[in-house]
Amino acid sequence: MLISRRNFLRTISTGAAAGAAMPVTRIWPAHVLEPTGPIVPRGPVRLNENENVYGPCKKALAAMHSAVSTANRYPNADYAELTGSIASFHGVKPEQVLLGCGSTEILRVAAVAFLRRGKQLVQASPTFEAIGRYAKAAGAEVVSVPLDRSFAHDLNEMLARVDATTSLVYICNPNNPTASLTPRKDLESFIANLHPSCYVLIDEAYHHYAGQSSMYASFVDRPTNAEKVIVCRTFSEIYALAGLRLGYCIAAPAVIEQMRPHITLNSVNGVVVRAATAALEDTESVRNFVKQNTDARQEFLNQAQARMLRFIDSHANFVMLNTQHRAGEVIEYFRKENILLGSPVPAIDTYIRVSLGAANEMRAFWRTWDRSPFARAPMHH
Ligand SMILES: Cc1ncc(COP(=O)(O)O)c(C=O)c1O
């Protein structure tokens, strides 16, 4: 006899009441055990990792659900399909696309492929730290050039630091942790002035949030003819698949072939491959996510301004807010109040990085701020 979960629960609860020797166990009513919709994570308010709180989109969720039942299979055929979809989405050849377990894997592979002892990585400071770590692990020297006063990459200074040993330059645009932009035209002349043997990795993890600015254009959407430019994208931000780990890069086929041997074989799982194909096609959800982020960012900036707080102009899904206090202390205060913020950035040590969360999470952020000692007592210099 087939027995539904509800009937099964009824059966065991009657059994438990009848059996005198059985320990008394709490029987949950059936509706408690049945799925009721999206699972809302418990625990602290997470404004620390620049996640997309509005997704994943419904089509990606449906694709994930149907993909789990094929978890016993290697997803080899699906890789080729996703690679093809990404290639046609960007109008490039499949040989120009390399998938990785998060764009973090692409960053690691670029470091391993192009750096070694005696070679040098040039990057900004502060910037996203992963590639610097991998460069050091590969034995290379890391040259970090402070951002300029507008928090753009100081490209003149970076060019001055490039020498014959520089085999890789990392540009994060928009930059993490500052959410600032480096103007497209400045990047173009920087790249044109680099020695042709030097690779440039442009990390466009926050591309979708920067689209509105006239200073910005993606190097995938508007490529230059520079042979050694690698553009890195992720499914963790606008596509809201951070937990499933998928990123990719686009470059000339010869560059991809230099990177490919270093990628972990089968590091991309079968669930994310299907989810990503669905997410990529769902341009309407992408538009909605961008709009929701734009509104949340504007609301955050309004709230900051109402409190006379300064911030760095944001082109991403997070904002660097100047608290006028030591960031470490502010972050710790919020942590005790169950709100997680980005790590402190020594170069700008009164700023906190706040990822834009859901409306109730942002209200919790401002409530906590208003109650904090930092809101009442500006730091004296
Ligand atoms: C600039 C930048 N690049 C790359 C990544 C890594 O993303 P993932 O490995 O999830 O694709 C992040 C994540 O925060 C990031 O901020």
CSV table of C-alpha atoms and ligand atoms in Angstrom, one decimal, residues 49-50 101-105 107 128 170 172 174-176 203 205-206 232-237 242 245-247 353, ligand 1:
chain,number,residue,atom,x,y,z
A,49,GLU,CA,29.8,38.8,0.6
A,50,ASN,CA,28.1,40.8,-2.1
A,101,CYS,CA,34.7,26.3,-10.4
A,102,GLY,CA,33.8,30.0,-9.6
A,103,SER,CA,35.8,32.8,-11.2
A,104,THR,CA,38.1,32.1,-8.3
A,105,GLU,CA,39.3,29.1,-10.2
A,107,LEU,CA,42.0,33.6,-11.2
A,128,PHE,CA,40.0,41.6,-4.8
A,170,TYR,CA,45.0,42.3,-12.8
A,172,CYS,CA,39.1,44.6,-11.3
A,174,PRO,CA,34.2,47.7,-11.0
A,175,ASN,CA,36.7,47.2,-8.2
A,176,ASN,CA,36.0,45.1,-5.1
A,203,ASP,CA,37.7,40.9,-13.7
A,205,ALA,CA,32.4,40.2,-11.7
A,206,TYR,CA,30.2,43.2,-11.1
A,232,CYS,CA,36.6,37.0,-16.3
A,233,ARG,CA,32.9,36.8,-15.3
A,234,THR,CA,31.0,34.9,-12.6
A,235,PHE,CA,27.6,33.4,-12.0
A,236,SER,CA,27.9,34.3,-8.4
A,237,GLU,CA,26.6,37.9,-8.6
A,242,ALA,CA,27.3,31.9,-5.6
A,245,ARG,CA,30.4,27.9,-7.9
A,246,LEU,CA,30.7,28.8,-11.6
A,247,GLY,CA,32.7,31.4,-13.4
A,353,ARG,CA,31.9,47.5,3.0
B,1,LIG,C1,36.0,40.9,-8.0
B,1,LIG,C2,35.7,39.5,-7.7
B,1,LIG,N1,36.2,38.5,-8.6
B,1,LIG,C3,35.9,37.2,-8.3
B,1,LIG,C4,35.2,36.8,-7.3
B,1,LIG,C5,35.0,35.4,-7.1
B,1,LIG,O1,33.8,34.9,-7.4
B,1,LIG,P1,33.4,33.4,-7.6
B,1,LIG,O2,34.6,32.6,-7.4
B,1,LIG,O3,32.3,33.2,-6.7
B,1,LIG,O4,33.0,33.4,-9.1
B,1,LIG,C6,34.6,37.7,-6.4
B,1,LIG,C7,33.8,37.3,-5.3
B,1,LIG,O5,33.5,38.0,-4.4
B,1,LIG,C8,34.9,39.1,-6.7
B,1,LIG,O6,34.4,40.1,-5.8
